[in-house]
Coordinates of N, CA and C in Angstrom, one line a residue:
M1 N 0.0 -90.3 -51.2 CA -0.5 -88.9 -50.6 C -1.8 -88.9 -51.1
F2 N -1.9 -88.9 -52.6 CA -3.5 -88.9 -53.0 C -4.9 -89.8 -52.3
I3 N -4.2 -90.9 -51.6 CA -5.2 -91.5 -51.0 C -5.6 -91.1 -50.1
R4 N -4.6 -90.7 -49.1 CA -4.7 -89.6 -47.9 C -5.7 -88.8 -48.1
G5 N -5.0 -87.9 -49.5 CA -5.2 -86.3 -49.8 C -6.9 -86.4 -50.1
V6 N -7.4 -87.7 -50.2 CA -9.1 -87.7 -50.7 C -9.7 -88.1 -49.5
G7 N -9.0 -88.8 -48.3 CA -9.6 -89.2 -47.5 C -9.8 -87.6 -46.7
Y8 N -9.0 -86.8 -46.7 CA -9.2 -85.0 -45.9 C -9.7 -84.5 -46.2
T9 N -10.1 -84.4 -47.6 CA -10.9 -83.4 -48.4 C -12.2 -84.0 -48.2
I10 N -12.5 -85.7 -48.2 CA -13.7 -85.9 -47.6 C -14.0 -85.7 -46.3
L11 N -13.2 -85.6 -45.4 CA -13.5 -85.2 -43.7 C -13.5 -83.9 -43.7
F12 N -12.7 -83.0 -44.6 CA -13.1 -81.9 -44.6 C -14.5 -81.3 -45.0
T13 N -15.1 -81.6 -45.7 CA -15.9 -81.1 -46.4 C -17.1 -81.6 -45.6
S14 N -17.1 -83.1 -44.8 CA -18.1 -83.3 -44.5 C -18.1 -82.7 -42.7
V15 N -17.2 -82.4 -42.2 CA -17.3 -81.8 -40.8 C -17.6 -80.2 -41.1
G16 N -17.4 -79.8 -42.6 CA -17.6 -78.2 -42.6 C -19.3 -78.4 -42.8
V17 N -19.5 -79.4 -43.3 CA -21.3 -79.2 -43.8 C -21.9 -79.5 -42.6
F18 N -21.7 -80.7 -42.0 CA -22.2 -80.9 -40.3 C -22.3 -79.6 -39.7
M19 N -21.2 -78.8 -39.2 CA -20.9 -78.1 -38.4 C -21.8 -76.8 -39.2
G20 N -21.9 -76.5 -40.3 CA -22.3 -75.5 -41.0 C -23.7 -75.6 -41.0
T21 N -24.0 -76.9 -40.8 CA -25.9 -76.9 -41.3 C -25.9 -76.4 -39.6
I22 N -25.5 -76.7 -38.5 CA -26.0 -76.0 -37.4 C -25.8 -75.0 -37.3
L23 N -24.4 -74.4 -37.5 CA -24.3 -73.0 -37.4 C -25.3 -72.0 -38.3
G24 N -25.5 -72.6 -39.7 CA -26.5 -72.0 -40.4 C -28.2 -72.1 -40.0
L25 N -28.3 -72.8 -38.9 CA -29.7 -73.1 -38.6 C -29.9 -72.2 -37.3
I26 N -28.9 -72.1 -36.5 CA -28.9 -71.2 -35.5 C -28.5 -69.7 -36.3
F27 N -28.0 -68.8 -37.1 CA -27.9 -67.7 -37.2 C -28.9 -67.7 -38.5
G28 N -29.5 -68.9 -39.2 CA -30.7 -68.4 -39.9 C -32.1 -68.3 -39.3
L29 N -32.2 -68.6 -38.0 CA -33.3 -68.4 -37.1 C -32.9 -67.0 -36.7
G30 N -31.7 -66.6 -36.3 CA -31.3 -65.4 -35.9 C -31.8 -64.5 -36.5
R31 N -31.3 -64.6 -38.1 CA -31.7 -63.7 -38.7 C -33.1 -63.3 -38.9
L32 N -34.0 -64.5 -38.5 CA -35.3 -64.0 -38.7 C -36.0 -63.6 -37.7
S33 N -35.0 -63.4 -36.4 CA -35.6 -62.8 -35.1 C -36.2 -61.7 -35.3
K34 N -36.9 -61.1 -34.2 CA -37.3 -59.7 -33.9 C -36.6 -59.0 -33.3
N35 N -35.7 -59.8 -32.5 CA -34.7 -59.4 -31.5 C -34.0 -58.7 -32.0
P36 N -33.7 -57.3 -31.8 CA -32.4 -57.1 -32.5 C -31.0 -57.2 -31.9
L37 N -30.9 -58.0 -30.7 CA -29.8 -58.5 -29.9 C -29.4 -59.4 -30.7
V38 N -30.4 -60.6 -30.9 CA -30.2 -61.7 -31.6 C -29.9 -61.3 -33.0
R39 N -30.8 -60.5 -34.1 CA -30.8 -60.3 -35.5 C -29.7 -60.0 -35.7
W40 N -29.2 -58.9 -35.5 CA -28.1 -58.0 -36.0 C -26.7 -59.1 -35.9
P41 N -26.4 -59.3 -34.5 CA -25.3 -60.5 -34.4 C -25.2 -61.2 -35.8
S42 N -26.6 -62.0 -36.2 CA -26.5 -62.8 -36.9 C -26.5 -62.0 -38.6
V43 N -27.2 -61.2 -38.6 CA -26.7 -60.5 -39.9 C -25.4 -59.9 -40.1
A44 N -24.5 -59.2 -39.3 CA -23.1 -59.3 -39.4 C -22.2 -60.5 -39.4
Y45 N -22.7 -61.6 -39.1 CA -21.7 -63.1 -39.1 C -22.0 -63.4 -41.0
I46 N -22.9 -63.1 -40.7 CA -23.3 -63.7 -42.8 C -23.3 -62.9 -43.5
T47 N -23.0 -61.4 -43.2 CA -22.3 -60.5 -44.3 C -21.0 -60.7 -44.4
V48 N -20.3 -60.9 -43.0 CA -18.8 -60.8 -43.2 C -18.4 -62.1 -43.8
F49 N -18.9 -63.3 -43.6 CA -18.2 -64.4 -44.1 C -18.7 -64.7 -45.3
R50 N -19.9 -64.4 -45.8 CA -20.1 -64.3 -47.3 C -19.7 -63.0 -47.9
G51 N -19.4 -62.0 -47.8 CA -18.4 -61.3 -48.1 C -16.8 -60.7 -48.7
T52 N -16.5 -61.9 -47.7 CA -15.0 -61.9 -47.7 C -14.7 -62.9 -48.6
P53 N -13.5 -63.2 -49.2 CA -13.0 -64.5 -50.0 C -12.5 -65.4 -48.8
L54 N -12.6 -66.7 -49.0 CA -12.7 -68.1 -48.2 C -11.2 -67.7 -48.2
F55 N -10.3 -67.7 -48.9 CA -8.8 -67.7 -48.8 C -8.2 -66.9 -47.8
V56 N -9.0 -65.7 -47.6 CA -8.5 -65.0 -46.8 C -8.8 -65.0 -45.3
Q57 N -10.3 -65.7 -45.4 CA -10.5 -66.4 -44.2 C -10.0 -67.4 -43.6
I58 N -9.4 -68.0 -44.0 CA -8.2 -69.2 -44.1 C -7.3 -69.0 -43.4
L59 N -6.3 -67.5 -44.5 CA -5.1 -67.2 -43.6 C -5.5 -66.3 -42.4
L60 N -6.7 -65.6 -42.2 CA -7.0 -64.8 -41.0 C -7.1 -65.9 -39.7
I61 N -7.8 -66.8 -39.9 CA -8.4 -68.1 -39.0 C -6.8 -68.6 -38.9
H62 N -6.4 -69.1 -39.1 CA -4.9 -70.3 -39.2 C -4.0 -69.3 -38.6
S63 N -3.6 -68.1 -39.2 CA -2.2 -67.5 -39.0 C -2.3 -66.6 -38.1
A64 N -3.5 -65.7 -37.7 CA -3.5 -65.2 -36.6 C -4.5 -65.3 -35.6
A65 N -6.1 -65.6 -35.9 CA -7.3 -65.6 -34.9 C -6.7 -67.2 -34.0
I66 N -6.8 -68.0 -34.4 CA -6.2 -69.1 -34.0 C -5.0 -69.4 -32.6
P67 N -4.0 -69.0 -33.2 CA -2.5 -68.4 -32.6 C -2.9 -67.5 -31.3
E68 N -3.8 -66.2 -31.7 CA -4.2 -65.5 -30.5 C -4.9 -66.1 -29.7
I69 N -5.8 -66.4 -30.1 CA -7.0 -67.3 -28.9 C -6.2 -68.2 -28.3
W70 N -5.5 -69.6 -29.3 CA -4.7 -70.2 -28.3 C -4.0 -69.6 -27.1
G71 N -3.1 -68.9 -27.6 CA -2.0 -68.1 -26.7 C -2.8 -67.7 -25.1
L72 N -4.0 -67.4 -25.5 CA -4.3 -66.7 -24.1 C -4.6 -68.0 -23.3
F73 N -5.1 -69.0 -23.5 CA -5.5 -70.2 -22.6 C -4.3 -71.4 -22.2
S74 N -3.4 -71.4 -23.2 CA -2.0 -72.4 -23.4 C -1.1 -71.8 -23.9
Q75 N 0.1 -72.5 -23.3 CA 1.6 -72.0 -23.9 C 2.1 -73.1 -24.9
S76 N 1.2 -73.8 -25.3 CA 1.6 -75.0 -25.9 C 1.4 -74.5 -27.7
E77 N 1.9 -75.1 -28.6 CA 2.1 -75.0 -30.1 C 0.5 -75.0 -30.4
P78 N -0.1 -73.9 -31.1 CA -1.6 -73.9 -31.7 C -2.1 -75.3 -32.6
P79 N -3.2 -75.4 -32.4 CA -3.5 -76.6 -33.3 C -3.2 -76.7 -34.6
S80 N -3.1 -78.0 -35.3 CA -2.4 -78.1 -36.4 C -3.3 -77.7 -37.6
A81 N -2.7 -77.4 -39.1 CA -3.4 -76.9 -40.0 C -5.1 -77.7 -40.2
V82 N -5.3 -78.6 -39.9 CA -6.2 -79.1 -40.2 C -7.6 -79.1 -39.3
F83 N -7.2 -78.7 -37.8 CA -8.3 -77.9 -36.7 C -8.3 -76.6 -37.6
S84 N -7.6 -75.5 -37.8 CA -7.8 -74.6 -39.0 C -8.5 -74.6 -40.0
G85 N -8.7 -76.0 -40.6 CA -9.4 -76.3 -41.8 C -10.7 -76.6 -41.4
F86 N -11.1 -77.1 -40.5 CA -12.5 -77.4 -39.6 C -12.9 -76.1 -39.2
V87 N -12.5 -75.4 -38.8 CA -12.8 -74.0 -38.3 C -13.6 -73.0 -39.6
A88 N -12.4 -73.1 -40.6 CA -12.3 -72.1 -41.6 C -13.9 -72.6 -42.5
L89 N -13.9 -73.5 -42.9 CA -15.0 -74.2 -43.7 C -16.5 -74.3 -43.2
S90 N -16.2 -74.8 -41.6 CA -17.4 -74.6 -41.1 C -18.3 -73.3 -41.0
L91 N -17.1 -72.3 -40.3 CA -17.7 -70.5 -40.7 C -18.3 -70.2 -41.8
N92 N -17.5 -70.7 -42.7 CA -17.9 -69.9 -44.1 C -19.1 -70.7 -44.6
A93 N -19.2 -72.0 -44.4 CA -20.4 -72.5 -44.9 C -21.3 -72.3 -43.9
G94 N -21.4 -72.3 -43.0 CA -22.3 -71.7 -41.7 C -22.9 -70.6 -42.1
A95 N -22.4 -69.1 -42.9 CA -23.1 -68.2 -43.5 C -23.9 -68.5 -44.8
Y96 N -23.1 -69.3 -45.4 CA -24.4 -69.7 -46.5 C -25.6 -70.8 -46.6
I97 N -25.3 -71.5 -45.6 CA -26.6 -72.5 -45.3 C -27.6 -71.4 -44.1
A98 N -27.2 -70.4 -43.8 CA -28.1 -69.7 -43.1 C -29.0 -69.1 -43.8
E99 N -28.4 -68.4 -45.4 CA -29.3 -67.7 -46.0 C -29.8 -68.8 -46.9
I100 N -30.1 -70.5 -46.8 CA -30.9 -71.6 -47.3 C -31.8 -71.6 -46.5
F101 N -31.3 -71.9 -45.2 CA -32.2 -71.9 -43.8 C -33.4 -70.9 -44.1
R102 N -32.9 -69.4 -44.3 CA -34.0 -68.1 -44.0 C -34.8 -68.6 -44.9
A103 N -34.0 -68.7 -46.5 CA -35.1 -68.4 -47.6 C -35.9 -69.3 -47.5
G104 N -35.3 -70.9 -47.4 CA -36.8 -71.7 -47.1 C -37.8 -71.9 -46.2
I105 N -37.1 -71.0 -45.1 CA -38.3 -70.9 -44.2 C -39.3 -70.1 -44.5
Q106 N -38.9 -69.0 -45.1 CA -39.5 -67.7 -45.6 C -40.4 -68.1 -46.7
S107 N -40.2 -69.3 -47.5 CA -40.7 -69.9 -48.5 C -42.1 -70.6 -48.4
I108 N -42.3 -70.8 -46.9 CA -43.4 -71.5 -46.4 C -44.5 -70.8 -46.0
D109 N -45.7 -70.6 -46.5 CA -46.7 -70.0 -46.5 C -47.1 -70.0 -45.0
R110 N -47.5 -68.3 -44.7 CA -47.4 -68.1 -43.3 C -48.3 -68.7 -42.5
G111 N -49.8 -69.0 -43.5 CA -50.5 -70.0 -42.5 C -50.2 -71.0 -42.2
Q112 N -49.1 -71.8 -42.4 CA -49.0 -73.3 -42.2 C -48.5 -72.8 -40.1
L113 N -47.7 -71.4 -40.3 CA -47.6 -71.5 -38.9 C -49.1 -70.8 -38.3
E114 N -49.7 -70.3 -38.6 CA -51.0 -69.8 -38.0 C -51.8 -71.0 -37.6
A115 N -51.6 -72.1 -38.5 CA -52.2 -73.3 -38.3 C -52.1 -74.3 -37.3
A116 N -50.7 -74.3 -37.3 CA -49.8 -75.4 -36.0 C -50.7 -74.3 -35.0
R117 N -50.4 -72.8 -35.1 CA -50.6 -72.5 -33.6 C -52.2 -72.6 -33.1
S118 N -52.9 -72.9 -34.1 CA -54.5 -72.7 -33.7 C -54.6 -74.4 -33.1
L119 N -53.7 -75.5 -33.2 CA -53.5 -76.6 -33.0 C -52.9 -76.5 -31.3
G120 N -52.9 -75.7 -31.0 CA -52.3 -75.3 -29.4 C -50.5 -75.5 -29.4
M121 N -49.9 -75.4 -30.7 CA -48.5 -75.4 -30.4 C -48.0 -74.1 -30.3
D122 N -46.7 -74.0 -29.6 CA -46.2 -72.5 -29.5 C -45.2 -72.7 -30.9
K123 N -44.7 -71.4 -31.1 CA -43.9 -71.1 -31.8 C -42.6 -72.1 -32.0
R124 N -41.9 -72.5 -31.1 CA -41.0 -73.3 -31.4 C -41.4 -75.0 -31.7
Q125 N -42.4 -75.3 -31.2 CA -43.0 -76.4 -31.6 C -43.5 -76.0 -33.2
A126 N -44.2 -75.5 -33.5 CA -44.9 -75.1 -34.6 C -43.4 -75.2 -36.3
M127 N -42.6 -74.3 -35.7 CA -41.0 -74.5 -36.4 C -40.8 -75.7 -36.8
R128 N -40.7 -76.3 -35.5 CA -39.8 -77.6 -35.7 C -40.4 -78.7 -36.2
F129 N -42.1 -78.7 -35.8 CA -42.8 -79.9 -36.5 C -43.5 -79.5 -37.6
V130 N -43.4 -78.4 -38.2 CA -44.1 -77.8 -39.1 C -43.3 -77.0 -40.8
I131 N -42.8 -76.1 -40.1 CA -41.9 -75.3 -41.0 C -40.9 -76.3 -41.5
L132 N -39.8 -76.4 -40.3 CA -38.7 -76.9 -41.2 C -39.1 -78.0 -41.7
P133 N -39.9 -79.5 -41.8 CA -39.9 -80.4 -42.3 C -40.0 -80.1 -43.9
Q134 N -41.2 -79.0 -44.0 CA -41.5 -78.5 -45.3 C -40.6 -77.5 -46.0
A135 N -39.7 -76.8 -45.2 CA -38.7 -76.1 -45.5 C -37.5 -77.0 -46.3
F136 N -37.1 -78.0 -45.5 CA -36.0 -79.1 -45.5 C -36.2 -79.7 -47.4
K137 N -37.1 -80.1 -47.6 CA -37.5 -80.5 -48.7 C -36.9 -79.4 -50.1
R138 N -37.3 -78.4 -50.1 CA -36.7 -76.9 -50.7 C -35.8 -76.9 -50.6
M139 N -34.8 -76.7 -49.9 CA -33.6 -76.4 -49.5 C -32.5 -77.6 -49.6
I140 N -33.1 -78.6 -50.2 CA -32.4 -79.8 -50.8 C -31.5 -79.5 -52.0
P141 N -32.0 -78.8 -53.0 CA -30.9 -78.4 -54.0 C -30.3 -77.4 -54.0
P142 N -30.4 -76.2 -53.0 CA -29.3 -75.3 -52.6 C -28.1 -76.3 -51.5
L143 N -28.9 -76.7 -50.6 CA -27.8 -77.6 -49.7 C -26.8 -78.5 -50.3
G144 N -26.9 -79.3 -51.5 CA -26.0 -80.1 -52.4 C -25.6 -78.9 -53.1
N145 N -25.8 -77.9 -53.5 CA -24.9 -77.2 -54.3 C -23.6 -76.7 -53.6
E146 N -24.0 -76.4 -52.4 CA -23.2 -75.8 -51.1 C -22.2 -76.8 -51.1
F147 N -22.7 -78.1 -50.8 CA -22.0 -79.0 -50.3 C -20.8 -79.5 -51.4
I148 N -21.3 -79.2 -52.8 CA -20.6 -79.7 -53.8 C -19.2 -78.2 -53.9
A149 N -19.9 -77.0 -53.6 CA -19.0 -75.8 -53.7 C -17.9 -76.0 -52.4
L150 N -18.2 -76.6 -51.2 CA -17.6 -76.4 -50.3 C -16.4 -77.6 -50.9
L151 N -16.9 -78.7 -51.0 CA -16.1 -79.6 -51.6 C -14.6 -78.8 -52.2
K152 N -14.9 -78.3 -53.7 CA -13.8 -77.6 -54.5 C -13.4 -76.7 -53.9
D153 N -13.8 -75.9 -52.7 CA -13.4 -74.8 -51.7 C -12.5 -75.7 -50.9
S154 N -12.3 -76.4 -50.6 CA -11.3 -76.9 -49.6 C -10.2 -77.1 -50.4
S155 N -10.1 -77.3 -51.5 CA -8.6 -77.4 -51.9 C -7.7 -75.9 -52.0
L156 N -8.6 -74.9 -51.3 CA -7.5 -73.7 -50.8 C -7.0 -74.0 -49.5
L157 N -7.3 -74.6 -48.9 CA -6.5 -75.5 -47.4 C -5.0 -75.7 -47.8
A158 N -4.9 -75.9 -48.9 CA -3.8 -76.1 -49.3 C -2.6 -75.0 -49.3
I159 N -3.2 -74.1 -49.1 CA -2.2 -72.6 -48.7 C -1.5 -72.8 -47.4
I160 N -2.4 -73.8 -46.3 CA -2.0 -74.0 -44.8 C -1.5 -74.9 -45.0
A161 N -1.3 -76.0 -45.9 CA -0.5 -77.0 -45.7 C -1.2 -78.5 -45.0
A162 N -2.6 -78.0 -45.2 CA -3.6 -79.1 -45.1 C -3.3 -80.0 -45.7
P163 N -3.4 -81.6 -45.3 CA -3.0 -82.6 -46.1 C -4.0 -83.3 -46.8
E164 N -5.1 -82.4 -47.6 CA -5.8 -82.5 -48.4 C -5.6 -82.7 -49.9
L165 N -6.5 -83.1 -51.0 CA -5.8 -83.6 -52.2 C -5.6 -82.2 -52.9
A166 N -5.7 -81.0 -53.0 CA -4.9 -80.2 -53.7 C -3.9 -80.3 -53.1
Y167 N -3.4 -80.4 -52.0 CA -1.9 -80.1 -51.5 C -1.4 -81.6 -51.9
A168 N -1.6 -82.5 -52.0 CA -1.5 -84.1 -52.1 C -0.6 -83.8 -53.7
G169 N -1.6 -83.3 -54.8 CA -1.5 -82.9 -55.9 C -0.2 -82.1 -56.2
Y170 N -0.2 -80.7 -55.3 CA 0.9 -80.1 -55.5 C 2.0 -80.6 -54.8
A171 N 2.1 -81.2 -53.9 CA 3.6 -81.5 -53.5 C 4.0 -82.6 -54.4
T172 N 3.1 -84.0 -54.9 CA 3.9 -84.9 -56.0 C 4.4 -84.3 -57.0
A173 N 3.6 -83.0 -57.7 CA 4.5 -82.6 -58.8 C 5.7 -81.6 -58.7
K174 N 5.5 -81.0 -57.4 CA 6.9 -80.2 -56.9 C 7.7 -80.9 -56.6
S175 N 8.0 -82.6 -56.1 CA 8.8 -83.4 -55.3 C 9.0 -84.5 -56.9
T176 N 8.3 -84.7 -58.0 CA 8.4 -85.4 -58.5 C 8.8 -85.0 -60.3
F177 N 8.2 -83.5 -60.3 CA 8.2 -82.9 -61.5 C 7.3 -83.4 -62.7
A178 N 6.7 -84.5 -62.0 CA 5.2 -85.1 -63.1 C 4.0 -84.2 -62.6
R179 N 4.4 -83.0 -63.4 CA 3.0 -82.2 -63.5 C 1.9 -82.2 -64.0
W180 N 1.8 -82.9 -65.4 CA 0.7 -83.1 -65.8 C -0.6 -84.2 -64.7
E181 N 0.9 -85.5 -64.8 CA 0.1 -86.9 -64.1 C -0.7 -86.0 -62.8
S182 N 0.4 -85.5 -62.0 CA -0.2 -84.8 -60.7 C -1.3 -84.1 -60.9
Y183 N -1.6 -83.0 -61.8 CA -2.7 -82.5 -61.4 C -3.9 -82.7 -62.1
L184 N -3.5 -83.3 -63.6 CA -4.9 -84.4 -64.0 C -5.5 -85.4 -63.5
T185 N -4.7 -86.2 -62.3 CA -5.3 -87.2 -61.4 C -6.0 -86.2 -60.4
M186 N -5.7 -84.9 -60.2 CA -6.2 -84.2 -58.8 C -7.3 -83.6 -59.5
A187 N -7.9 -83.3 -60.5 CA -8.8 -82.7 -61.3 C -9.6 -83.8 -61.4
V188 N -9.5 -85.1 -62.1 CA -10.3 -86.2 -62.0 C -10.8 -86.7 -60.8
V189 N -10.2 -86.2 -59.8 CA -10.7 -87.1 -58.4 C -11.8 -86.5 -58.1
Y190 N -11.3 -84.5 -58.1 CA -12.7 -83.9 -57.9 C -13.8 -84.0 -58.5
L191 N -13.7 -84.4 -59.8 CA -14.8 -84.8 -60.7 C -15.3 -85.5 -60.2
M192 N -15.1 -87.2 -59.9 CA -15.4 -88.1 -59.6 C -16.3 -87.6 -58.5
L193 N -15.5 -87.2 -57.2 CA -16.3 -86.9 -56.1 C -17.9 -85.7 -56.4
T194 N -17.5 -84.8 -56.9 CA -18.7 -84.1 -57.4 C -19.8 -84.4 -57.8
L195 N -19.5 -85.8 -58.9 CA -20.1 -86.4 -59.6 C -21.2 -87.5 -58.6
I196 N -20.3 -88.0 -57.9 CA -21.2 -88.8 -56.9 C -22.4 -87.6 -55.9
I197 N -21.6 -86.7 -55.2 CA -22.5 -86.0 -54.5 C -23.5 -85.4 -55.5
S198 N -23.4 -85.2 -56.9 CA -24.7 -84.9 -57.6 C -25.7 -85.4 -57.6
R199 N -25.5 -87.1 -58.1 CA -26.2 -88.0 -58.0 C -26.7 -88.5 -56.7
F200 N -25.9 -88.3 -55.7 CA -26.9 -88.5 -54.2 C -28.3 -87.2 -53.9
V201 N -27.4 -86.1 -53.9 CA -28.4 -85.0 -54.4 C -29.7 -85.3 -55.1
A202 N -29.5 -85.6 -56.3 CA -30.6 -85.9 -57.3 C -31.4 -87.0 -56.7
Y203 N -31.1 -88.0 -55.9 CA -31.8 -88.7 -55.3 C -32.4 -88.5 -54.3
L204 N -32.0 -87.8 -53.7 CA -32.6 -87.3 -52.5 C -33.8 -86.4 -52.9
E205 N -33.2 -85.5 -54.4 CA -34.7 -84.7 -54.3 C -35.6 -85.4 -55.0
K206 N -35.3 -86.7 -55.6 CA -36.3 -88.0 -56.1 C -37.0 -88.0 -55.0
R207 N -36.2 -88.6 -53.9 CA -37.3 -89.3 -52.9 C -38.2 -88.3 -52.3
F208 N -37.6 -87.2 -51.8 CA -38.6 -86.2 -51.1 C -39.7 -85.7 -52.0
A209 N -39.4 -85.6 -53.2 CA -40.4 -85.0 -54.1 C -41.7 -86.1 -54.1
T210 N -41.6 -87.5 -54.0 CA -42.9 -88.3 -53.6 C -43.3 -88.5 -52.6
E211 N -42.9 -87.6 -51.5 CA -43.6 -88.3 -50.0 C -44.4 -87.0 -49.5

């Protein structure tokens, strides 16, 4: 159960960060848009998912949103807790990463955009080839922190019986009464995973700092 739990924890975190990065880029740029029809939905999404506990989001998504939406299109059983976990972590991470993108983009001097435009680039090309590459270097530390935070927050999925590490520790302790062994093992594994990610992020910071 612990081996399976570690695998699912890594999978939940990886999918959450990947999908969250896509959502974060979309809504981060949306928040910077001058079009109110784009900006205000982005602001609302970021505000809601940053301003409410992930625990509550997981319960709402797994027990209310997904069953309701699924029931509109299918008579079969709604997706498992694994699917709900992917959705909840992705939406939550997207809101935080959107703010990271916004801050990173705004940290780049406006003269960079004007220089790119003077070379004949449109705004989209300037953002893609000039602004985002520079902003990404500055976003590595906060993105790494979000990766670590999401790894630890994935333990909240135990409440919907998603088969990740925290649920494995809880189920093992409950069935064997080996509480110290189960919970300490779980804590040590989480610590090892966060240390590995921290080292990887530090390596990326050092590498991009020399470019």
